[in-house]
Each structure stands twice: as structure tokens, then as C-alpha cells.
Coordinates of C-alpha atoms in Angstrom, one line a residue:
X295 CA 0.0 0.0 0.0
X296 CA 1.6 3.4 -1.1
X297 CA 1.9 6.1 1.6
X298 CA -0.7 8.3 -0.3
X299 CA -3.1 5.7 0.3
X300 CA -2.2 5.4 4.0
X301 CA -2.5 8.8 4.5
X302 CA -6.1 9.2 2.9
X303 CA -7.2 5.9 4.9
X304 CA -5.4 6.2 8.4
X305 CA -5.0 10.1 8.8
X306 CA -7.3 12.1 7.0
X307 CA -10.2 10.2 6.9
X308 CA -10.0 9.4 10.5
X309 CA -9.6 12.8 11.3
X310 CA -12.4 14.0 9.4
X311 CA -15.1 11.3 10.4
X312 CA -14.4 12.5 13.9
X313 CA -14.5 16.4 13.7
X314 CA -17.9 15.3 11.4
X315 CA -19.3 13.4 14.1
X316 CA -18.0 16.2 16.7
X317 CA -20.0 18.6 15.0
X318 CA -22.9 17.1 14.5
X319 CA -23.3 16.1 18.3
X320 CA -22.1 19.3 19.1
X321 CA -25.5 20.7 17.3
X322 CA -27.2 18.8 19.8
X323 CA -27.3 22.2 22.0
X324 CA -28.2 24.8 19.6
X325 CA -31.8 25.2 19.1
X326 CA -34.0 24.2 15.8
X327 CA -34.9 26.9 13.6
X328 CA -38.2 25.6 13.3
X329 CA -39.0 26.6 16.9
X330 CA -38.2 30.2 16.3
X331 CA -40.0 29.6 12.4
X332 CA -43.3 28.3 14.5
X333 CA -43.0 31.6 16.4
X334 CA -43.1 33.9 13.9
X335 CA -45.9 32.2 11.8
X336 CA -47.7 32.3 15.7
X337 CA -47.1 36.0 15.4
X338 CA -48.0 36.4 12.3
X339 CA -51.9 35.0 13.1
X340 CA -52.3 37.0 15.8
X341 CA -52.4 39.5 13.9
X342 CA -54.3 38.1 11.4
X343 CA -57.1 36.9 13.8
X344 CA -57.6 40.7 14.5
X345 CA -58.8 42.0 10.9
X346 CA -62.3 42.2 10.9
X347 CA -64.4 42.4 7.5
X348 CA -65.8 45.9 6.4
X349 CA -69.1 44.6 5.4
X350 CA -70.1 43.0 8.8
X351 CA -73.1 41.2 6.9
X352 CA -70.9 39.4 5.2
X353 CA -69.6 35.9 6.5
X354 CA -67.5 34.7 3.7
X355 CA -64.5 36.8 4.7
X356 CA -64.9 35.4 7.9
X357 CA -65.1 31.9 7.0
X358 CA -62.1 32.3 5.0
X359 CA -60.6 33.9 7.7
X360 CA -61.2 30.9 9.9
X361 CA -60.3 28.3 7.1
X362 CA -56.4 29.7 7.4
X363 CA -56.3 30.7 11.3
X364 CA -59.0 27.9 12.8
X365 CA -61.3 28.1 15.2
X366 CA -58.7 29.5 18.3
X367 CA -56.1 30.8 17.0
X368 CA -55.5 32.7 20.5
X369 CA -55.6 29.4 22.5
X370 CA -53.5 27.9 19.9
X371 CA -51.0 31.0 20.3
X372 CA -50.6 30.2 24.0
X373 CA -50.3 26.7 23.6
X374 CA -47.6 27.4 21.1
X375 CA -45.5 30.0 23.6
X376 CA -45.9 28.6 26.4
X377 CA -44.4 24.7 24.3
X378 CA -41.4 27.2 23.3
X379 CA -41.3 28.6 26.5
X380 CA -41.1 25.1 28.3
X381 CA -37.8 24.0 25.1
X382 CA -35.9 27.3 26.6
X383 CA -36.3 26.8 29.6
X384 CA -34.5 23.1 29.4
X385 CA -31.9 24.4 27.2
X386 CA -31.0 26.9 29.5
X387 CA -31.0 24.7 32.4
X388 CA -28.7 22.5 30.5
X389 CA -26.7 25.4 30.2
X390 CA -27.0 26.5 33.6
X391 CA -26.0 23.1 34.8
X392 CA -23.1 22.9 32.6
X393 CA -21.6 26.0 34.1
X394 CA -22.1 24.9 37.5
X395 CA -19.6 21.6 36.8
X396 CA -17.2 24.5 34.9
X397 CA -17.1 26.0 38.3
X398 CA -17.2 22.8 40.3
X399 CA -14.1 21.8 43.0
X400 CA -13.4 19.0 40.7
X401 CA -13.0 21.6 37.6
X402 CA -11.4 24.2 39.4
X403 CA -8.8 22.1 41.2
X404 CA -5.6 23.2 40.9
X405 CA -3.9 21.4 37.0
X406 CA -0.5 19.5 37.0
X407 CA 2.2 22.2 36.4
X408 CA 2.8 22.1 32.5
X409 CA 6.0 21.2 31.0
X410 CA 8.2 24.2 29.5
X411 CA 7.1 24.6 25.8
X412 CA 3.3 22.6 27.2
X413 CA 0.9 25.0 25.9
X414 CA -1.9 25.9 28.2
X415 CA -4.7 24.4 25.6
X416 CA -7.0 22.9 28.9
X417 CA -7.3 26.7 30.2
X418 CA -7.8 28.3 27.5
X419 CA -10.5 26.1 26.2
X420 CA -12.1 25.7 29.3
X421 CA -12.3 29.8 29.7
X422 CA -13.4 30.0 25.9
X423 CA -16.6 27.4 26.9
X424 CA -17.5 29.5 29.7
X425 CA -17.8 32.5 27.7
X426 CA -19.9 30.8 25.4
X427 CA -22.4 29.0 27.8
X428 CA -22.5 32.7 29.5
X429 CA -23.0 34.5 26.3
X430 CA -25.5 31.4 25.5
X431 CA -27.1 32.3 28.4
X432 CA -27.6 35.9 28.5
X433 CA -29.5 35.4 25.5
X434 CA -31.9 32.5 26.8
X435 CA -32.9 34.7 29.4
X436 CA -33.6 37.8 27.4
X437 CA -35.3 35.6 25.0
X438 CA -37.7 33.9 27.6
X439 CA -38.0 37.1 29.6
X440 CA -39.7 38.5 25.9
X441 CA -41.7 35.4 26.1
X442 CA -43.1 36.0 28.8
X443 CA -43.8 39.1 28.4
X444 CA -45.7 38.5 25.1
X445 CA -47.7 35.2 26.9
X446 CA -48.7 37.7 29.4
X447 CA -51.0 39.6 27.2
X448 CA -51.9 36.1 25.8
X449 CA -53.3 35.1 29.2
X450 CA -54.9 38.3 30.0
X451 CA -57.0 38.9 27.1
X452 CA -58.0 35.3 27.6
X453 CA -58.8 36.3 31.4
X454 CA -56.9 34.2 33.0
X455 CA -55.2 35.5 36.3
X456 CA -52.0 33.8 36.5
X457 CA -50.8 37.0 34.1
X458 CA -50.1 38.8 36.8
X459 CA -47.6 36.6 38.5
X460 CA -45.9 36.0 35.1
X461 CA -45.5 40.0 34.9
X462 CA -44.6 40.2 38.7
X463 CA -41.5 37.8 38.2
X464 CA -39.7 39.6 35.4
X465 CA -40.4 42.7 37.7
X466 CA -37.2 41.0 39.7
X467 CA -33.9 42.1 37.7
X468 CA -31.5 40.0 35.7
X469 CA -28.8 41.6 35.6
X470 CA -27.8 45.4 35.5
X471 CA -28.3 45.6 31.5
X472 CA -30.4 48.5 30.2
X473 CA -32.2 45.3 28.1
X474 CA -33.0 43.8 31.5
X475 CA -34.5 47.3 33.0
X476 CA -36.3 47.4 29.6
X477 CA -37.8 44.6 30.4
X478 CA -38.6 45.0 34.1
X479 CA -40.1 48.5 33.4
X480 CA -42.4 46.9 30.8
X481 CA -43.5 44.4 32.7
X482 CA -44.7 47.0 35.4
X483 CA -46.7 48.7 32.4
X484 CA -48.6 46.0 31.6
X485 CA -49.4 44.7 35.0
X486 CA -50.9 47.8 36.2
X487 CA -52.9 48.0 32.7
X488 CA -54.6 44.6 33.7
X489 CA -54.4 45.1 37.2
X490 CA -57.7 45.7 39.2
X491 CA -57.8 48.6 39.3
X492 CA -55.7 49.5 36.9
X493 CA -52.3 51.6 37.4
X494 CA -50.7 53.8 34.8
X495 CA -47.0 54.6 34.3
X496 CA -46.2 58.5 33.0
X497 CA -43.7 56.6 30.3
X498 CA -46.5 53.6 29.3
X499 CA -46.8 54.2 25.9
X500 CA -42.9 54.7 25.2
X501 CA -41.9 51.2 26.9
X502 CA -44.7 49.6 25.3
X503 CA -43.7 51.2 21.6
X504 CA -40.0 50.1 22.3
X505 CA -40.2 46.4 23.9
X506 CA -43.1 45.5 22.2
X507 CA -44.2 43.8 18.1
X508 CA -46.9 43.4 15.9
X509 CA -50.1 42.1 17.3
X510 CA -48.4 42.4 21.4
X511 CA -47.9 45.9 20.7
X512 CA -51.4 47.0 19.4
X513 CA -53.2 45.1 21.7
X514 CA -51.0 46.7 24.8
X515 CA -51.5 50.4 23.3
X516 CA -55.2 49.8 22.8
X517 CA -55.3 49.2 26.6
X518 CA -53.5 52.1 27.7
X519 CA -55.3 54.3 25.4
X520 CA -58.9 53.3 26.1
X521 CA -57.4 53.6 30.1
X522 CA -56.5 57.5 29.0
X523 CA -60.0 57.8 26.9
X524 CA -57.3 59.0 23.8
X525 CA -60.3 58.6 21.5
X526 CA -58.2 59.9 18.5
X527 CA -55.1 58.0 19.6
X528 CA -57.3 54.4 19.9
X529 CA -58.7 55.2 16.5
X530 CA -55.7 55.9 15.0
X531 CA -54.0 52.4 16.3
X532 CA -57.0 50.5 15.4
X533 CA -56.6 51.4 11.7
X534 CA -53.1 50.5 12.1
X535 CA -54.1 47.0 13.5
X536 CA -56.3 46.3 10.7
X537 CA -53.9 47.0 8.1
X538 CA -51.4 44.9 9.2
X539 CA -53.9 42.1 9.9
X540 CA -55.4 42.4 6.6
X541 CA -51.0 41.9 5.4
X542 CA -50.8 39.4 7.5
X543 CA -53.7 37.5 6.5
X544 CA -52.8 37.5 2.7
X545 CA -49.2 36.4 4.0
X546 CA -50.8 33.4 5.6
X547 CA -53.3 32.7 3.0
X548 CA -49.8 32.7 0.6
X549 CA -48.3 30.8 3.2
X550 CA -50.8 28.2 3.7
X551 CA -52.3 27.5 -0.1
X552 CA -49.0 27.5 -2.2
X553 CA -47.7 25.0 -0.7
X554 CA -50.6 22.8 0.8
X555 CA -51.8 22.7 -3.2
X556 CA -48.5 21.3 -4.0
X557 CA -48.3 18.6 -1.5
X558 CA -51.8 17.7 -2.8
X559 CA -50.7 17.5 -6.5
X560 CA -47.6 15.6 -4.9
X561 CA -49.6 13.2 -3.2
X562 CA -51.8 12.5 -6.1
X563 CA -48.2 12.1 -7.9
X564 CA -47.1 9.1 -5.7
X565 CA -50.1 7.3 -5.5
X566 CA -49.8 7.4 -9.4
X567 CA -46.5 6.4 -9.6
X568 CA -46.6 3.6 -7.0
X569 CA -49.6 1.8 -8.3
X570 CA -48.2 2.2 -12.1
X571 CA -45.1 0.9 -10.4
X572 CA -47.4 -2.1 -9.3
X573 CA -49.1 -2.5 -12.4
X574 CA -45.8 -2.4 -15.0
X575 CA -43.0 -2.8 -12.9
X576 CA -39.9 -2.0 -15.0
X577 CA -41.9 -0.7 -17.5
X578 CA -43.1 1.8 -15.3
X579 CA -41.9 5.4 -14.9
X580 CA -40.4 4.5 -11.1
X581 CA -39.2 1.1 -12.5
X582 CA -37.0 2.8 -16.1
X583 CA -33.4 2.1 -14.6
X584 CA -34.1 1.1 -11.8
X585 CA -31.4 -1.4 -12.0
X586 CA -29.1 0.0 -14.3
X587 CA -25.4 0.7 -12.4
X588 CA -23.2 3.1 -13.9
X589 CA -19.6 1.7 -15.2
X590 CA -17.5 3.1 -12.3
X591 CA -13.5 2.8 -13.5
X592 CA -12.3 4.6 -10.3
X593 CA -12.4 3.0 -6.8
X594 CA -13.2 3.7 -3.2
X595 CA -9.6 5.5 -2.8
X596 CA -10.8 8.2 -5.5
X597 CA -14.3 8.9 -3.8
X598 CA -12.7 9.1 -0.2
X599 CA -10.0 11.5 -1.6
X600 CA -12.8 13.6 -3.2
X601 CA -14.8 13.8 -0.2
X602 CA -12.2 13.8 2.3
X603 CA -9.9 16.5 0.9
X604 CA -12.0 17.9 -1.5
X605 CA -15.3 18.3 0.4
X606 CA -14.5 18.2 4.0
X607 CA -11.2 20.0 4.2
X608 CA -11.6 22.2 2.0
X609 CA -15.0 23.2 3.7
X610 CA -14.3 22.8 7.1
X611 CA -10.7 23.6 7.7
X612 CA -8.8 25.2 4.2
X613 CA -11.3 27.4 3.3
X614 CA -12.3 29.1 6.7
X615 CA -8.7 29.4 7.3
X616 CA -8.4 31.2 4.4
X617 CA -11.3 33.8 5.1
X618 CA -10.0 34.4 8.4
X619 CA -6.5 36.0 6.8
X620 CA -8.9 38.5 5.1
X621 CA -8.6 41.9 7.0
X622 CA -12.4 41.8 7.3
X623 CA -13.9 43.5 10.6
X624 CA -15.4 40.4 12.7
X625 CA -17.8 40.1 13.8
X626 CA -19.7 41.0 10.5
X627 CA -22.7 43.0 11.6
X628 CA -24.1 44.1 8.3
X629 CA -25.9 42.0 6.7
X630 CA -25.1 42.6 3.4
X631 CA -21.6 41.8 3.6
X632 CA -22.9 38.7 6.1
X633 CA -24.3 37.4 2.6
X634 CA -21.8 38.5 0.4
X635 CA -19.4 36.3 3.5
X636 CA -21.3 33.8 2.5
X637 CA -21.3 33.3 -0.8
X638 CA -17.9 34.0 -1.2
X639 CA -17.4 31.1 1.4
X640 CA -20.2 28.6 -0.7
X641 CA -18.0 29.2 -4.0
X642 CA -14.6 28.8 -2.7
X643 CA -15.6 25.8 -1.2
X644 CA -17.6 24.7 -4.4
X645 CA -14.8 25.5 -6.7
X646 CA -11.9 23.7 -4.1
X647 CA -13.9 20.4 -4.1
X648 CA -15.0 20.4 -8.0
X649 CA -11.1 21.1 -8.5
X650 CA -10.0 18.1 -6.4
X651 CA -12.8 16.1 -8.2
X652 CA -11.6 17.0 -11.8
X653 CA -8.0 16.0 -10.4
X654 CA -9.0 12.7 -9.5
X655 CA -10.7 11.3 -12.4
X656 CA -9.3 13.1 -15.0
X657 CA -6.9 10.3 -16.0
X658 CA -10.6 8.1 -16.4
X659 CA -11.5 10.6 -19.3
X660 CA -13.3 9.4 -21.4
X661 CA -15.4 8.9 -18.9
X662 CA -18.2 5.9 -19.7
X663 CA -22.2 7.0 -21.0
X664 CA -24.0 8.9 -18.7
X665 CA -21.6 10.6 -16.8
X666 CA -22.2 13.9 -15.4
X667 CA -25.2 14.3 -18.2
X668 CA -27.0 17.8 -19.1
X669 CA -29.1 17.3 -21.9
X670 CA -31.6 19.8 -22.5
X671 CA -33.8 17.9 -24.5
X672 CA -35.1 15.5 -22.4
X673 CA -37.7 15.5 -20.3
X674 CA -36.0 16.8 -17.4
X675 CA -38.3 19.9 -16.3
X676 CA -40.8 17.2 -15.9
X677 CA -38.5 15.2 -13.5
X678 CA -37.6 18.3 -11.8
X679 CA -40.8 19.8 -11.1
X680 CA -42.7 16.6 -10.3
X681 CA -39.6 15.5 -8.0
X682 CA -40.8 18.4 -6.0
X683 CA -44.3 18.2 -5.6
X684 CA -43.6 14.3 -4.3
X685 CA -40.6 15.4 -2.2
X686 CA -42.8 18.2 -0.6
X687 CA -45.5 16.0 1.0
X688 CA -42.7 13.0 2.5
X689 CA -40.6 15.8 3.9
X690 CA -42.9 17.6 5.3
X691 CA -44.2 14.0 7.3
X692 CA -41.1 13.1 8.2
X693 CA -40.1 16.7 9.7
X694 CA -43.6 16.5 12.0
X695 CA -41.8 13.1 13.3
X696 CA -38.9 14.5 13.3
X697 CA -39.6 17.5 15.4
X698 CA -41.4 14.7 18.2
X699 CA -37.5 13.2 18.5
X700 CA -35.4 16.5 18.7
X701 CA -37.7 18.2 21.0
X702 CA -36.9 21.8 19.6
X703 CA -32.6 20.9 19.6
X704 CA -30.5 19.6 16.9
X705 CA -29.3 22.8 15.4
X706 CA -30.3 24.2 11.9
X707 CA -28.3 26.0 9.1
X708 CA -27.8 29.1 9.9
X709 CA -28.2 30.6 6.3
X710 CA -32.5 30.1 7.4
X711 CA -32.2 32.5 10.2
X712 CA -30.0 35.3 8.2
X713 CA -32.5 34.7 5.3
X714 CA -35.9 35.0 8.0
X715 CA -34.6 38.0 10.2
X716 CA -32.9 40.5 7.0
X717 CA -35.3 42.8 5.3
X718 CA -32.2 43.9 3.2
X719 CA -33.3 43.4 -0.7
X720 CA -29.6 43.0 -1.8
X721 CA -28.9 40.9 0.6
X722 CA -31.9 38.4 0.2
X723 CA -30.8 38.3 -3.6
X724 CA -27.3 37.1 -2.5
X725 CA -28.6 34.7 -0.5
X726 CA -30.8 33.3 -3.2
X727 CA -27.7 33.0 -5.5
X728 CA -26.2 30.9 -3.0
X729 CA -29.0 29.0 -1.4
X730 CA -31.1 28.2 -5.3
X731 CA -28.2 28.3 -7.6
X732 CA -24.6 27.5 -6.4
X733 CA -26.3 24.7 -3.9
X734 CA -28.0 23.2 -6.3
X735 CA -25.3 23.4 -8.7
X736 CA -22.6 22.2 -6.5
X737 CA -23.9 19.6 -4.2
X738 CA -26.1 17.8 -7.1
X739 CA -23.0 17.3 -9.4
X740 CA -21.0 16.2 -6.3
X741 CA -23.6 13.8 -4.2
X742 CA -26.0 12.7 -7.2
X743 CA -23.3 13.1 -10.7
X744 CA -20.7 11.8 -8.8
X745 CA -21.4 10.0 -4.9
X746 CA -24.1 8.3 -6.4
X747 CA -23.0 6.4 -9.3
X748 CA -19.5 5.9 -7.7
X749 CA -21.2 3.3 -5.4
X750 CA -22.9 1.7 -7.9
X751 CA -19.7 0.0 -8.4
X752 CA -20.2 -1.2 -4.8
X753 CA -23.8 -1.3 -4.2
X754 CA -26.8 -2.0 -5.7
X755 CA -28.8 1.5 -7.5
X756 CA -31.2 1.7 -4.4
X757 CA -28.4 0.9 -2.1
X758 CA -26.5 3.9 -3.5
X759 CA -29.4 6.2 -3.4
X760 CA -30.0 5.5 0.0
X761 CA -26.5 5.7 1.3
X762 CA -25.6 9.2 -0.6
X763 CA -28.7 10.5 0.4
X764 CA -27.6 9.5 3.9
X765 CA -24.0 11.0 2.9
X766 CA -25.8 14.1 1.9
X767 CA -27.7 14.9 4.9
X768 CA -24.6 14.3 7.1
X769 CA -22.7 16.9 5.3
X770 CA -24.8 19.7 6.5
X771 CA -23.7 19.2 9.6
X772 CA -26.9 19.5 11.9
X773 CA -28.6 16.3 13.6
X774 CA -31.8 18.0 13.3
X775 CA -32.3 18.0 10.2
X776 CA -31.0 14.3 8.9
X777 CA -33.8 12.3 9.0
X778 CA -35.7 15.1 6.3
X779 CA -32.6 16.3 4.2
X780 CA -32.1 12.0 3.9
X781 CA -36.2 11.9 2.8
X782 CA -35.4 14.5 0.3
X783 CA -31.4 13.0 -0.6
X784 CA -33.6 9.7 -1.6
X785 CA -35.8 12.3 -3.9
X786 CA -33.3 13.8 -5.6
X787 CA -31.7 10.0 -6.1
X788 CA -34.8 8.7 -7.5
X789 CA -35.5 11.1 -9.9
X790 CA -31.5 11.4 -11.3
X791 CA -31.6 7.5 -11.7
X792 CA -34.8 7.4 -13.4
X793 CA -33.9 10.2 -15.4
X794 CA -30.0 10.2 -15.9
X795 CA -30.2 14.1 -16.6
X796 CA -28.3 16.4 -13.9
X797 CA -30.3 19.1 -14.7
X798 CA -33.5 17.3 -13.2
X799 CA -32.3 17.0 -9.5
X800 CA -30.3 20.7 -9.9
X801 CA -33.9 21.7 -10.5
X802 CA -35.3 20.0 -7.8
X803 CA -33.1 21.2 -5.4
X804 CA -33.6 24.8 -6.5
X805 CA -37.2 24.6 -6.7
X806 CA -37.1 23.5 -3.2
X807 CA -34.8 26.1 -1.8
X808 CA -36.5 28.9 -3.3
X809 CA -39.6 27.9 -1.7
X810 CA -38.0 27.7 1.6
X811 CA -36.5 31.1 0.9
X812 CA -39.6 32.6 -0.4
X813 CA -41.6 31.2 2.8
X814 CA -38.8 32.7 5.0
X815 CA -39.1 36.2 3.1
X816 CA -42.6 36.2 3.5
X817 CA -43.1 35.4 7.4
X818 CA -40.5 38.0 8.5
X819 CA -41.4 40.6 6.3
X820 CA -43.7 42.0 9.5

């Protein structure tokens, strides 16, 4: 065995299985982006459930209105907080406990004295987590103290009296932040507006306007003002409210139709293609190559070394090492140039591993029929599109399941909370280049052109699609999200055996992103 080959097999591979794995257990305490997603799209109905129709006589609007929201969409709002609520405060207990052993006797006794040129890595990394899980918690508490805050006026509108207590507790102070007296100060406002009898504060309406969103905010301001008897002021909020619930309402309906109307179609898709599958077998659109390998000339040294070095290291350690010579101030606050970071980041990494993938197979060229195929001609576009009506419906099942296992932890990519929170036009486009054209691009040449048929050689086709789907859910580094990113990896396989056309799955996998962006636009868009 040559010492390339024992390098690739007994270094770098080991190496990079276990920062992989490292990572993706280490996701197991950040949060899921679907908790905070849920959130918004709660916010988002209040404010919706507030519009009321200008023809009163009129019940249509109404039913129409209910159709989207159902029947208690305030009940359901508190039943959704208070579920978030009940994941932050576990994770910050978790966080709360792992501090605690940081500053345990057994932690803090006193370390061996380190050799000369020992460097004091144990410190320094044990300092660095502490800062982290302190940072980490700072911003639990300031996000459950806002919870709170907002299930308050939750409670009281539905007249229940444990509002009060909820208020009276974020009365006591955090800390000595000006965010924490924020806080405390509106807390006070709003128990004395639903106290009995009520109490008003001279600087109500500022605290309210400054700590408070959307629907929370409205509702809080109508209070004070019909406490004050501000006719004009009350009247002038009001409007306000319905505007924004008559915005918000559309968003939903958007929201809600688009993609419940392509599920259907996609569920009507696979119960055609499964019973034709019955019917003809092979002859059938799920059965056309079913079977058929690709003729692999290259072994499992060249896919390791392409994965290995060209995916992993290059992404995980080259790359970022490279970005972080850049004179670049950091942290990057705007979030134009947070886009433009990533991008940049995407394409490096894109062009590094497509660079050691041309390397490695180059000496195979000619390569055999039907690899890495574009052909326009075909029927791809079909493939593509009704790839992802199917794929919509089985992800979406398997994230409801999924979601049941994680319990609101498993990390999530980061690129969907950028994309939710940033208003910024530019930046959303960037992030639409990287997120519906260089992923697609990229990772369907590399997991579905190449991955794919490489273990064909190995395994048999649905054997491949099922372990590069695997493969491809892996890569993204978050154990929250690969049980769905598999059910769509198995998707994306399907349709690129079936149709041995690239440009099918590339579209797939744009379609889907751009649907996730658009959704994403669309909720935080308040």
C-alpha cells in the first residue's frame, strides 16, 4: 500500500469522520430553527385573527378567515408560547448546569504544572466554553423574559389571572443591563394596565412602543389608550391593527395554499407512480433504470480523496482558514456583507472540491455513457418539477416526526435564520444565489453526478441512493435535520436515476430552496 493511500485511509479520513461526528453532536445544544420559524408564523396569526371584514353582513371573509387561522387561533398561540417557552427553559437549564460543573471543586482544582514549551490548551479552552455558555445564556434569558412578556397579554385577554404573576417575576432584575430594566419597566406597564384597578405609568406608551411587536404591541396600546379615553389616539392604532392584519392574513393565506396545493398534486403524484409501479413494474416510470449501475472505473480511494480533501477539508478547515486572513472586521454585523461572506465562502468551497474532483478522475476521461449528463432535450423539467411536488408532502411527514424526536434541539443552518430576520433586498438576492443556484449546482453534481454512481460499483442503484442520500444529509452538519434532508437525498436519487439528466435534480433542489427562501421572506417581512 503506497503512503498516499495510508495517509487518505489512516490520517485524513480518520480525522475527518471525527471532527464530522464532533460537530454534528455538538448541534445537539443549539436550538432548531423551526422553533423560532413556528413563532413567527404564531405571530403572524395574531395578527391576522384581529382583521375584521368591512361589510359585517358578510360571513364569507370570515369563514375564509377561519379556514387559514381555525377556530382559536388565540388558545393555539398560547399553547404554542408557552411549548417554546417550556424547550428554553430546558436548554437553558442545561446550560445552567453545565456552568455549575465548569465551576465545580473538581474543575477548578488546581492542573498538574505544565512542561516548558506545554501550551496551556485545557485553560484556554475551558475559559473560551465558559464564555460561550455565559454569552448562550444571557441570550436564553432575554429571549424567555420577551416570552413571557408576550404570553402575558396572551393570558390576559384570555382572562386568566396567573398573568399577573408571570408580569410580577420579570419585575425582579437580571442583571444590570439597560435590556433587563427594559424589560422590568415593561413588565410593570402591563401589570398595572390589567391590574384591578388598573395603574398607569407616566412613560407607558414609550416602553410599550420600544419592547413591544406586531399584534403584542397594538393590543398593549389599545389598553392604555382606552385607560386614558385617547379617543383619536385608539382610533388611529386600530386602523393600524387592521392593516397589518389584513397583510398578514394575505401572508398566511400565501403561506398556507401554495404550498398545501403542491403537496396535494404531490400526493396524487405518488399514488400514481406507486400503483403504475405495481401495475408495470420496470416498465413503469419509477421502474426505467431502476437497476441499471453506472460503469464506475475509479475505486473507493478516489471517492474518499474527493470527499475527504475535496469536500470536508476544504470546507471545514482550508477554506475558513483562508477567510479568516482576510482583514475583514469580525464580527460582521451588516448584513449585506454577512451574505456577500457567505457566498464567497459557498464558492470557494464549491470550486476547491470540484477542483480536487476534476484532479481525481481526470486520467478516467473518457469517462463511460452517462456521466455527469446535461441534456436539454429531455424530459427533465418534468422530472424536476414533479420531484418536488412528491418530495414536498414526504418531507414535510417526516419533519412532523422528526420535530417529536429533537424536541426543539439539533441545530439548523444558519443561512435560514439570516434569510428569516434580514429585510435587506440586496442581501436576500445574494442569498438566493447561493442558497437556489450555487447549492443546487454544487452539491447535485457532487452527491447525485458523482457520490451516487461511484457506489454503484459497490452497491446495488437503491443501495447507493440510500447511502448518498444518507452521505448528503450528514454533510450539513446538523442532527436535526437528517432524518428530512435523507427523505429529500432519496428524492433527488430517485429522480436522477430514473432520469440520468443532472439538470433534473439541480432543479429539484432549486425549486425547493426557493420555496424555503420565499416562505422565509414572507413570514418576517412584518
Amino acid at each position: 500500500m503506497s503512503i498516499k493511500r495510508l495517509i487518505l485511509f489512516f490520517v485524513l479520513t480518520p480525522i475527518a469522520a471525527f471532527l464530522a461526528i464532533s460537530s454534528l453532536f455538538g448541534s445537539l445544544q443549539e436550538p432548531q430553527f423551526q422553533s423560532r420559524l413556528e413563532l413567527y408564523q404564531t405571530n403572524i396569526s395574531l395578527l391576522a385573527q384581529a382583521w375584521q371584514p368591512e361589510d359585517s353582513e358578510d360571513n364569507s371573509p370570515k369563514v375564509i378567515q377561519e379556514a387559514i387561522l381555525g377556530q382559536q387561533p388565540l388558545e393555539n398561540a398560547i399553547k404554542q408560547y408557552e411549548e417554546t417557552r417550556q424547550s428554553v427553559q430546558t436548554n437553558l437549564t442545561k446550560i445552567q448546569n453545565q456552568l455549575a460543573q465548569l465551576h465545580s471543586p473538581s474543575q477548578n482544582a488546581t492542573p498538574p504544572k505544565p512542561l516548558p514549551d506545554e501550551p496551556h490548551t485545557t485553560t484556554i479552552s475551558r475559559n473560551d466554553k465558559e464564555k460561550q455558555l455565559q454569552q448562550s445564556q444571557k441570550q436564553l434569558q432575554k429571549f424567555l423574559a420577551e416570552l413571557d412578556l408576550n404570553l402575558g397579554i396572551l393570558q390576559a385577554k384570555q382572562g386568566q389571572t396567573s398573568t399577573i404573576d408571570v408580569w410580577s417575576d420579570l419585575q425582579k432584575p437580571l442583571d444590570n443591563s439597560q435590556v433587563s430594566t427594559n424589560i422590568e419597566q415593561t413588565a410593570a406597564v402591563l401589570s398595572g394596565l390589567w391590574s384591578d384597578p388598573p395603574r398607569l405609568f407616566p412613560d407607558a406608551q414609550q416602553l410599550i412602543q420600544n419592547n413591544l411587536e406586531g399584534w403584542f404591541r397594538s393590543t398593549a396600546l389599545i389598553q392604555l389608550y382606552q385607560l386614558q379615553q385617547r379617543q383619536d389616539a385608539l382610533k388611529e392604532v386600530q386602523s393600524a391593527q387592521q392593516q397589518a392584519a389584513a397583510q398578514a392574513l394575505f401572508k398566511l393565506a400565501i403561506i398556507a395554499t401554495v404550498p398545501s396545493l403542491t403537496a396535494l398534486v404531490g400526493l396524487i403524484l405518488l399514488i400514481f407512480l406507486i400503483a403504475q409501479y405495481l401495475l408495470k413494474g420496470k416498465e413503469s416510470l419509477l421502474g426505467q433504470n431502476s437497476d441499471l449501475a453506472w460503469t464506475t472505473p475509479w475505486d473507493a480511494e478516489t471517492i474518499l480523496a474527493v470527499f475527504v480533501v475535496g469536500f470536508f477539508f476544504m470546507g471545514q478547515i482550508f477554506v475558513p482558514s483562508l477567510l479568516i486572513l482576510l482583514p475583514i472586521p469580525r464580527p460582521i454585523v451588516d448584513v449585506r456583507l454577512q451574505a456577500v461572506s457567505v457566498l464567497v465562502s459557498y464558492v470557494l468551497v464549491a470550486v476547491g472540491a470540484l477542483s480536487v474532483l476534476y484532479i481525481s478522475i481526470k486520467r478516467f476521461f473518457p469517462l463511460p455513457q452517462n456521466w455527469f449528463r446535461f441534456r436539454f432535450q429531455d424530459n427533465w423539467f418534468l422530472w424536476g418539477l414533479g420531484g418536488y411536488c412528491v418530495a414536498l408532502p414526504i418531507v414535510v411527514i417526516v419533519s412532523l416526526i422528526n420535530q417529536q424526536l429533537w424536541q426543539g434541539q439539533g441545530g439548523s443552518n444558519p443561512l435560514l435564520q439570516l434569510a428569516l430576520e434580514s429585510q435587506n433586498f440586496t442581501a436576500l438576492g445574494i442569498f438566493y444565489v447561493t442558497a437556489a443556484i450555487a447549492a443546487p449546482l454544487f452539491e447535485e453534481v457532487l452527491f447525485r453526478g458523482f457520490l451516487l454512481p461511484s457506489l454503484t460499483r459497490y452497491l446495488p442503484v437503491w443501495g447507493a441512493i440510500l447511502a448518498s442520500a444518507t452521505l448528503f444529509a450528514a454533510a450539513h452538519l446538523s442532527l436535526s435535520e437528517i432524518l428530512p434532508l435523507t427523505a429529500l437525498g432519496i428524492v433527488l436519487g430517485v429522480v436522477y436515476t430514473r432520469s440520468r439528466n443532472l439538470l433534473a435534480p439541480i432543479l429539484l433542489h432549486s425549486l425547493w430552496n426557493s420555496g424555503t427562501l420565499l416562505s422565509l421572506f414572507i413570514l418576517g417581512s412584518n
